[in-house]
Short mmCIF file of C-alpha atoms and ligand atoms in Angstrom, two decimals:
data_model
loop_
_atom_site.label_atom_id
_atom_site.label_comp_id
_atom_site.label_asym_id
_atom_site.label_seq_id
_atom_site.Cartn_x
_atom_site.Cartn_y
_atom_site.Cartn_z
CA MET A 7 0.00 0.00 0.00
CA LYS A 8 1.29 3.46 -0.89
CA LEU A 9 0.54 5.83 1.95
CA ALA A 10 1.12 9.57 1.82
CA ASP A 11 4.76 10.57 2.37
CA ARG A 12 3.86 12.69 5.37
CA ILE A 13 2.73 9.62 7.30
CA GLN A 14 6.38 8.68 7.74
CA ARG A 15 6.81 11.84 9.78
CA LEU A 16 3.86 11.19 12.07
CA GLY A 17 4.92 10.17 15.57
CA THR A 18 2.88 8.70 18.39
CA GLU A 19 2.69 8.37 22.16
CA THR A 20 5.03 5.50 22.82
CA ALA A 21 3.72 5.39 26.39
CA PHE A 22 0.77 3.43 24.97
CA ALA A 23 3.27 0.66 24.11
CA VAL A 24 4.14 0.51 27.81
CA SER A 25 0.45 -0.06 28.54
CA ALA A 26 0.50 -3.00 26.14
CA GLU A 27 3.59 -4.44 27.88
CA ALA A 28 1.93 -3.99 31.28
CA ALA A 29 -1.26 -5.66 30.02
CA ALA A 30 0.75 -8.61 28.65
CA HIS A 31 2.50 -8.95 32.02
CA ALA A 32 -0.87 -8.91 33.82
CA ALA A 33 -2.31 -11.47 31.39
CA GLN A 34 0.31 -13.94 32.63
CA GLY A 35 -1.25 -13.69 36.08
CA ASN A 36 1.16 -11.11 37.53
CA SER A 37 0.26 -8.08 39.64
CA VAL A 38 0.85 -4.80 37.84
CA TYR A 39 1.34 -1.40 39.51
CA PRO A 40 0.21 1.06 36.82
CA PHE A 41 2.42 4.14 37.16
CA HIS A 42 2.79 4.44 33.39
CA LEU A 43 -0.30 6.15 31.96
CA GLY A 44 -1.61 9.60 32.69
CA ASP A 45 -5.19 8.34 32.84
CA MET A 46 -7.23 8.70 36.02
CA ASN A 47 -8.91 6.09 38.20
CA LEU A 48 -11.12 8.73 39.85
CA ALA A 49 -14.77 9.26 39.00
CA THR A 50 -16.07 12.35 37.23
CA PRO A 51 -17.99 14.44 39.82
CA ALA A 52 -21.58 13.16 39.98
CA ASN A 53 -23.16 16.58 39.31
CA VAL A 54 -21.21 16.84 36.04
CA THR A 55 -22.31 13.38 34.95
CA GLU A 56 -25.94 14.09 35.89
CA ALA A 57 -25.99 17.32 33.88
CA ALA A 58 -24.67 15.57 30.78
CA VAL A 59 -27.11 12.67 31.13
CA LYS A 60 -29.98 15.10 31.58
CA ALA A 61 -28.93 17.01 28.47
CA MET A 62 -28.83 13.76 26.53
CA ARG A 63 -32.33 12.89 27.78
CA ASP A 64 -33.47 16.42 26.94
CA GLY A 65 -32.51 15.82 23.33
CA LYS A 66 -29.18 17.66 23.12
CA THR A 67 -28.15 14.97 20.70
CA GLY A 68 -27.96 16.84 17.40
CA TYR A 69 -25.14 18.98 16.00
CA CYS A 70 -24.32 22.15 17.88
CA PRO A 71 -22.34 25.23 16.74
CA ASN A 72 -18.86 24.35 15.43
CA ALA A 73 -17.05 26.40 18.07
CA GLY A 74 -19.19 25.02 20.89
CA ILE A 75 -22.42 26.05 22.58
CA PRO A 76 -22.37 29.80 23.30
CA ARG A 77 -23.14 29.41 27.04
CA LEU A 78 -20.09 27.17 27.57
CA ARG A 79 -17.82 29.46 25.52
CA GLU A 80 -19.06 32.44 27.53
CA LEU A 81 -18.56 30.71 30.90
CA LEU A 82 -15.15 29.37 30.02
CA ALA A 83 -14.05 32.80 28.80
CA ALA A 84 -15.15 34.30 32.13
CA ASP A 85 -13.54 31.52 34.16
CA VAL A 86 -10.19 31.73 32.36
CA SER A 87 -10.28 35.56 32.37
CA ALA A 88 -10.63 35.49 36.15
CA SER A 89 -7.88 32.94 36.76
CA HIS A 90 -5.48 34.41 34.18
CA GLY A 91 -6.03 38.14 34.68
CA VAL A 92 -6.78 38.58 30.98
CA ARG A 93 -9.99 39.60 29.22
CA TYR A 94 -11.44 36.91 27.04
CA SER A 95 -14.95 36.71 25.67
CA LEU A 96 -16.93 34.08 23.82
CA GLU A 97 -15.15 34.91 20.52
CA ASN A 98 -11.83 33.89 22.07
CA VAL A 99 -12.96 30.32 22.76
CA ALA A 100 -13.33 27.36 20.38
CA ILE A 101 -14.52 24.22 22.15
CA GLN A 102 -12.60 21.05 21.20
CA PRO A 103 -13.00 17.32 21.65
CA GLY A 104 -10.28 17.26 24.36
CA GLY A 105 -7.13 19.23 25.05
CA LYS A 106 -5.02 17.44 22.47
CA PRO A 107 -6.74 18.73 19.29
CA THR A 108 -5.52 22.25 20.09
CA ILE A 109 -1.93 21.10 19.44
CA GLY A 110 -2.47 20.08 15.82
CA LYS A 111 -4.87 22.94 15.10
CA PHE A 112 -2.44 25.52 16.49
CA PHE A 113 0.23 24.28 14.09
CA LEU A 114 -2.19 24.00 11.17
CA ALA A 115 -3.15 27.63 11.73
CA LEU A 116 0.35 29.06 12.15
CA LEU A 117 3.07 26.78 10.82
CA ASN A 118 4.45 26.87 7.28
CA PRO A 119 6.74 24.10 5.99
CA GLY A 120 10.32 24.85 7.04
CA ASP A 121 9.30 27.01 10.01
CA GLU A 122 11.13 26.17 13.21
CA VAL A 123 9.30 25.42 16.44
CA LEU A 124 10.83 25.36 19.91
CA TYR A 125 9.36 22.63 22.08
CA PRO A 126 10.27 20.98 25.40
CA SER A 127 12.34 17.83 25.75
CA PRO A 128 11.56 15.85 27.76
CA GLY A 129 8.00 16.80 26.87
CA TYR A 130 4.62 15.61 25.67
CA PRO A 131 5.48 13.67 22.48
CA ILE A 132 2.63 14.98 20.35
CA TYR A 133 4.32 18.36 19.84
CA GLU A 134 7.24 16.85 17.93
CA SER A 135 4.94 14.49 16.05
CA GLN A 136 2.67 17.29 14.81
CA ILE A 137 5.50 19.71 14.00
CA GLU A 138 7.27 17.16 11.80
CA PHE A 139 4.04 15.82 10.29
CA LEU A 140 3.17 19.32 9.09
CA GLY A 141 6.62 19.94 7.62
CA GLY A 142 8.02 22.10 10.40
CA VAL A 143 11.46 21.83 11.94
CA ALA A 144 11.25 20.58 15.53
CA LYS A 145 13.86 22.21 17.78
CA PRO A 146 13.84 20.77 21.29
CA TYR A 147 14.77 22.91 24.29
CA ARG A 148 16.13 21.53 27.50
CA TYR A 149 14.85 21.19 31.06
CA ARG A 150 17.57 20.86 33.70
CA GLU A 151 17.10 19.36 37.13
CA GLY A 152 17.40 22.11 39.73
CA GLU A 153 17.25 22.24 43.51
CA ARG A 154 13.47 22.37 43.79
CA THR A 155 12.12 22.03 40.27
CA PHE A 156 13.28 21.45 36.72
CA THR A 157 14.10 24.67 34.90
CA ILE A 158 14.23 25.65 31.24
CA ASP A 159 17.69 26.43 29.87
CA ILE A 160 16.66 29.80 28.44
CA GLU A 161 20.17 30.80 27.35
CA GLU A 162 20.48 27.65 25.27
CA MET A 163 17.00 28.30 23.86
CA ARG A 164 18.06 31.81 22.87
CA ARG A 165 21.08 30.46 20.99
CA GLN A 166 18.83 28.08 19.02
CA ILE A 167 16.65 30.85 17.61
CA THR A 168 17.14 31.72 13.92
CA PRO A 169 15.18 33.91 11.51
CA ARG A 170 13.10 30.79 10.65
CA THR A 171 11.97 30.29 14.27
CA ARG A 172 8.29 31.21 14.48
CA LEU A 173 6.64 29.27 17.28
CA LEU A 174 7.22 28.21 20.86
CA VAL A 175 5.45 25.47 22.79
CA LEU A 176 5.35 26.14 26.52
CA ASN A 177 3.92 23.52 28.86
CA ASP A 178 4.25 25.29 32.19
CA LEU A 179 3.23 22.80 34.92
CA GLN A 180 4.91 20.27 32.77
CA ASN A 181 4.46 16.68 31.76
CA PRO A 182 6.68 14.76 32.54
CA THR A 183 8.87 16.76 34.96
CA GLY A 184 6.14 18.57 36.94
CA ALA A 185 8.19 21.76 36.41
CA GLU A 186 6.76 25.18 37.00
CA CYS A 187 8.37 28.36 35.65
CA SER A 188 9.50 31.01 38.12
CA ALA A 189 8.33 34.59 37.57
CA ALA A 190 11.84 35.43 36.30
CA GLU A 191 11.77 32.54 33.82
CA ARG A 192 8.37 33.63 32.55
CA GLU A 193 9.63 37.19 32.07
CA ALA A 194 12.74 36.03 30.23
CA LEU A 195 10.60 33.87 27.95
CA ALA A 196 8.19 36.73 27.24
CA GLU A 197 11.13 38.93 26.31
CA LEU A 198 12.36 36.26 23.93
CA VAL A 199 8.90 35.91 22.39
CA LEU A 200 8.60 39.64 21.75
CA ALA A 201 12.16 40.07 20.50
CA ASN A 202 11.74 37.26 17.98
CA ASP A 203 8.09 37.79 17.03
CA LEU A 204 7.08 34.30 18.15
CA TYR A 205 3.60 32.84 18.66
CA VAL A 206 3.09 30.50 21.57
CA LEU A 207 1.10 27.38 22.32
CA CYS A 208 0.51 27.50 26.09
CA ASP A 209 -0.33 23.94 27.00
CA GLU A 210 -2.16 24.42 30.29
CA ALA A 211 -3.48 20.88 30.65
CA TYR A 212 -2.43 20.91 34.33
CA PHE A 213 -3.19 24.54 35.22
CA ASP A 214 -5.76 23.46 37.83
CA ILE A 215 -3.94 20.34 39.04
CA ARG A 216 -2.05 22.23 41.66
CA TYR A 217 -1.69 21.54 45.38
CA ASP A 218 -0.62 24.83 46.96
CA GLY A 219 -0.93 28.45 45.89
CA ARG A 220 -2.26 29.58 42.52
CA SER A 221 -1.07 28.93 39.01
CA THR A 222 0.15 31.88 36.96
CA SER A 223 -0.41 31.77 33.24
CA PHE A 224 2.18 32.93 30.73
CA VAL A 225 -0.63 34.79 28.93
CA SER A 226 -0.94 37.21 31.85
CA LEU A 227 2.44 38.81 31.03
CA PRO A 228 2.29 42.07 29.04
CA GLY A 229 1.87 41.50 25.32
CA MET A 230 1.44 37.72 25.61
CA ALA A 231 -2.35 37.31 25.37
CA GLU A 232 -2.11 38.61 21.79
CA ARG A 233 0.43 35.89 20.91
CA CYS A 234 -0.69 32.83 22.86
CA ILE A 235 -3.19 30.10 22.27
CA ILE A 236 -4.11 28.28 25.47
CA LEU A 237 -4.72 24.55 25.39
CA TYR A 238 -7.52 24.12 27.95
CA THR A 239 -8.91 20.76 28.97
CA PHE A 240 -11.68 19.45 31.22
CA SER A 241 -9.89 16.07 31.29
CA LYS A 242 -7.82 16.42 34.44
CA LYS A 243 -9.60 18.90 36.70
CA PHE A 244 -12.91 17.07 36.40
CA ALA A 245 -11.49 13.56 35.83
CA MET A 246 -13.09 13.54 32.38
CA THR A 247 -10.28 12.07 30.27
CA GLY A 248 -12.59 9.81 28.29
CA TRP A 249 -15.34 12.37 27.78
CA ARG A 250 -13.09 14.30 25.38
CA LEU A 251 -13.74 17.97 26.03
CA GLY A 252 -11.43 20.95 25.99
CA ALA A 253 -10.92 24.28 24.26
CA SER A 254 -8.55 26.51 22.33
CA ILE A 255 -8.48 30.00 23.82
CA GLY A 256 -6.72 33.03 22.38
CA PRO A 257 -6.75 35.89 19.86
CA ARG A 258 -9.84 35.94 17.70
CA PRO A 259 -8.14 35.70 14.25
CA ILE A 260 -6.51 32.41 15.28
CA ILE A 261 -9.60 31.11 17.07
CA ASP A 262 -11.67 31.81 13.93
CA VAL A 263 -9.26 29.64 11.94
CA ILE A 264 -9.40 26.92 14.58
CA ALA A 265 -13.22 27.00 14.51
CA LYS A 266 -13.03 26.58 10.73
CA LEU A 267 -10.76 23.58 11.27
CA ASN A 268 -13.46 22.23 13.62
CA VAL A 269 -15.94 22.47 10.72
CA ASN A 270 -13.54 20.49 8.56
CA ASP A 271 -12.62 17.90 11.17
CA GLU A 272 -15.34 16.94 13.64
CA SER A 273 -18.12 19.51 12.84
CA CYS A 274 -18.61 20.06 16.57
CA SER A 275 -17.63 18.59 19.90
CA ASN A 276 -20.11 16.26 21.59
CA HIS A 277 -23.22 18.32 22.28
CA PHE A 278 -24.56 16.92 25.56
CA VAL A 279 -21.12 16.59 27.13
CA GLN A 280 -20.85 20.38 26.96
CA PHE A 281 -23.74 20.64 29.42
CA GLY A 282 -21.72 18.55 31.86
CA ALA A 283 -18.89 21.06 31.50
CA ILE A 284 -21.27 23.96 32.19
CA GLU A 285 -22.24 22.26 35.45
CA GLY A 286 -18.55 21.73 36.20
CA LEU A 287 -17.87 25.45 35.82
CA THR A 288 -20.95 26.71 37.66
CA GLY A 289 -22.08 23.96 40.04
CA ASP A 290 -20.88 22.44 43.32
CA PRO A 291 -17.04 22.58 43.28
CA SER A 292 -16.54 19.84 45.88
CA GLY A 293 -15.86 17.19 43.19
CA PRO A 294 -12.70 18.77 41.75
CA ARG A 295 -11.55 19.66 45.29
CA GLN A 296 -11.84 16.04 46.33
CA ILE A 297 -9.90 14.96 43.23
CA LEU A 298 -7.08 17.33 44.21
CA ARG A 299 -7.10 16.11 47.81
CA ILE A 300 -6.68 12.51 46.73
CA LEU A 301 -3.96 13.34 44.21
CA LYS A 302 -2.05 15.35 46.82
CA GLU A 303 -2.07 12.43 49.26
CA ARG A 304 -0.77 10.14 46.54
CA ARG A 305 1.96 12.61 45.59
CA ASP A 306 3.18 12.96 49.17
CA LEU A 307 3.23 9.22 49.67
CA ALA A 308 5.00 8.44 46.39
CA VAL A 309 7.64 11.17 46.81
CA GLU A 310 8.44 10.02 50.33
CA LEU A 311 8.73 6.38 49.29
CA LEU A 312 10.85 7.14 46.21
CA ASN A 313 13.27 9.28 48.20
CA GLY A 314 13.64 6.39 50.63
CA VAL A 315 15.17 4.27 47.88
CA LYS A 316 18.97 4.26 47.70
CA GLY A 317 20.26 6.01 44.58
CA VAL A 318 16.90 7.61 43.69
CA HIS A 319 16.27 11.34 43.91
CA CYS A 320 12.76 12.71 43.37
CA LEU A 321 11.71 16.37 43.38
CA ARG A 322 8.28 17.21 44.82
CA PRO A 323 6.30 19.07 42.14
CA ASN A 324 3.53 21.34 43.32
CA ALA A 325 1.46 20.58 40.23
CA THR A 326 0.55 17.87 37.68
CA PHE A 327 0.23 14.23 38.71
CA TYR A 328 3.66 13.15 37.55
CA LEU A 329 6.98 12.43 39.22
CA PHE A 330 10.27 12.35 37.33
CA PRO A 331 12.85 10.81 39.64
CA ASN A 332 16.53 10.69 38.80
CA VAL A 333 17.52 7.00 38.89
CA THR A 334 21.07 7.31 37.57
CA GLN A 335 22.75 5.99 40.69
CA ALA A 336 20.19 3.26 41.30
CA MET A 337 20.72 2.03 37.74
CA GLN A 338 24.48 1.98 38.21
CA THR A 339 24.12 -0.02 41.42
CA ARG A 340 22.04 -2.60 39.57
CA GLY A 341 24.39 -2.63 36.56
CA PHE A 342 22.04 -1.02 34.01
CA SER A 343 23.45 1.40 31.48
CA ASP A 344 20.26 2.19 29.57
CA VAL A 345 17.02 3.34 31.09
CA GLU A 346 14.75 1.25 28.86
CA SER A 347 16.31 -2.07 29.90
CA PHE A 348 16.04 -0.85 33.51
CA ARG A 349 12.34 -0.10 32.98
CA ARG A 350 11.64 -3.45 31.33
CA SER A 351 13.43 -5.43 34.05
CA LEU A 352 11.54 -3.46 36.68
CA LEU A 353 8.24 -4.46 35.07
CA ARG A 354 9.26 -8.07 34.56
CA GLU A 355 10.62 -8.60 38.06
CA THR A 356 8.23 -6.49 40.14
CA GLY A 357 5.16 -5.58 38.07
CA VAL A 358 5.93 -1.88 38.62
CA SER A 359 5.12 -0.23 35.30
CA VAL A 360 6.62 3.19 34.57
CA CYS A 361 7.62 5.25 31.55
CA SER A 362 11.17 6.38 30.97
CA ARG A 363 12.65 9.63 29.72
CA LEU A 364 12.71 8.10 26.24
CA HIS A 365 8.90 8.19 26.03
CA PHE A 366 9.18 11.99 26.10
CA GLY A 367 11.59 12.57 23.25
CA ARG A 368 15.16 11.76 22.25
CA PRO A 369 17.82 12.65 24.84
CA LEU A 370 19.59 15.91 24.02
CA PRO A 371 23.37 16.20 23.48
CA GLY A 372 25.21 16.14 26.81
CA GLU A 373 22.27 14.63 28.68
CA HIS A 374 23.74 11.95 30.96
CA GLN A 375 21.35 11.63 33.87
CA CYS A 376 18.64 8.94 33.70
CA TYR A 377 15.00 9.47 34.62
CA ILE A 378 11.79 7.50 34.82
CA ARG A 379 8.28 8.96 34.93
CA LEU A 380 5.63 7.86 37.35
CA ALA A 381 2.00 8.98 37.07
CA TYR A 382 -0.04 8.67 40.27
CA SER A 383 -3.39 9.54 38.72
CA GLY A 384 -4.37 5.95 38.01
CA ILE A 385 -3.13 4.11 41.09
CA ASN A 386 -4.48 4.03 44.66
CA ALA A 387 -2.44 4.77 47.78
CA ALA A 388 -2.35 1.11 48.83
CA GLU A 389 -0.98 0.07 45.42
CA ILE A 390 1.53 2.95 45.50
CA ARG A 391 2.79 1.68 48.85
CA GLU A 392 3.02 -1.93 47.69
CA GLY A 393 4.47 -1.12 44.25
CA LEU A 394 7.14 1.24 45.56
CA GLY A 395 8.00 -1.31 48.26
CA ARG A 396 8.75 -3.73 45.43
CA PHE A 397 10.66 -1.00 43.60
CA LYS A 398 12.86 -0.49 46.68
CA ALA A 399 13.53 -4.20 46.99
CA PHE A 400 14.39 -4.37 43.27
CA ILE A 401 16.99 -1.62 43.64
CA GLU A 402 18.40 -2.42 47.07
CA GLY A 403 18.17 -6.20 46.86
N1 PLP B 509 -1.03 18.22 27.04
C1 PLP B 509 -0.35 17.54 27.97
C2 PLP B 509 0.92 18.09 28.49
C3 PLP B 509 -0.84 16.32 28.43
O1 PLP B 509 -0.15 15.64 29.35
C4 PLP B 509 -2.07 15.82 27.92
C5 PLP B 509 -2.61 14.54 28.36
O2 PLP B 509 -2.03 13.75 29.05
C6 PLP B 509 -2.73 16.58 26.96
C7 PLP B 509 -2.18 17.77 26.54
C8 PLP B 509 -4.00 16.10 26.33
O3 PLP B 509 -5.07 16.20 27.17
P1 PLP B 509 -6.51 15.64 26.76
O4 PLP B 509 -6.62 14.29 27.36
O5 PLP B 509 -7.47 16.60 27.33
O6 PLP B 509 -6.58 15.61 25.28
#
């Protein structure tokens, strides 16, 4: 079969292959501790579910406007305006079937073949996939492990910029590192954006998955709202990963293009699900609060247990539901030189299933430390305790 040439440039989420390995291990009768996938084992708040079911019963089962139902666009604009300190209205919001579609649509709207795009590595793999699929040049920028969080190497990023560099992907509150930009980092990035006339995809999938304090959006810096498209999703805050609902939020000329892409792609997002989201934004907020409480307990437990393992060092991110421990020394102790064989042996011998750095892009030149990624969104506290007990025994013998 002769497929289109561009298909060779389309990447994927290799983390799904880890799921398949974990499932195969479980099928042989073994226990599996699922730290690999960013899915959630928590229920969507009941009031959200009820509102969607009611809408379905009330006949909200036909097409709706391509950019989403006006009431949801209006409410989301108000909600994000309040949390971001920026003024958005209904025209700045195009509802999407999930957070992910904003990635491809952002590039379709703004990327010409040969344009260079700065994107994080390690980072969510779909950025690189979409950039290369659409004929762009993917230029990874580096996160370095710091004292309290991972930080972007902004000087190195600056040196990578050429006259062909047009776009930046910023995933503050980051998957997989859990990193959060400091105010100084945000300011330096904004300066870079203005000086080089860049447009920015602000992937805010984890903006509300935060345990202390408040998130600050990059769009709230002077001049940024005009240049940023926010990837918003209902997936994480409301434990709605399988419902598929999110939004692109930003300057109207780009949102109009994205709405036109909606017409061409899916016509509209699921109609009755949008009524669930309205309830999420306006109704009883105890559901999302409970989700955060549970995730925070899991984070504290997992960080403590990981740091109790010899040769493992794990930062304690204040946001996301991911941990990205440095396992360089632990690997050396056990005689592993590559992180993927370490990960596979860990699964085979203990049932503990994790991703490695390699599921989040190719290592960059000079990168010598080894990392694994654990998600605690799909695993209960008791399993975390048992799984990380096995992890400790695997490393320490
Ligand atoms: N962006 C990042 C950084 C993610 O980690 C994810 C999902 O894991 C997404 C976007 C996609 O979110 P959604 O499930 O809403 O499409």
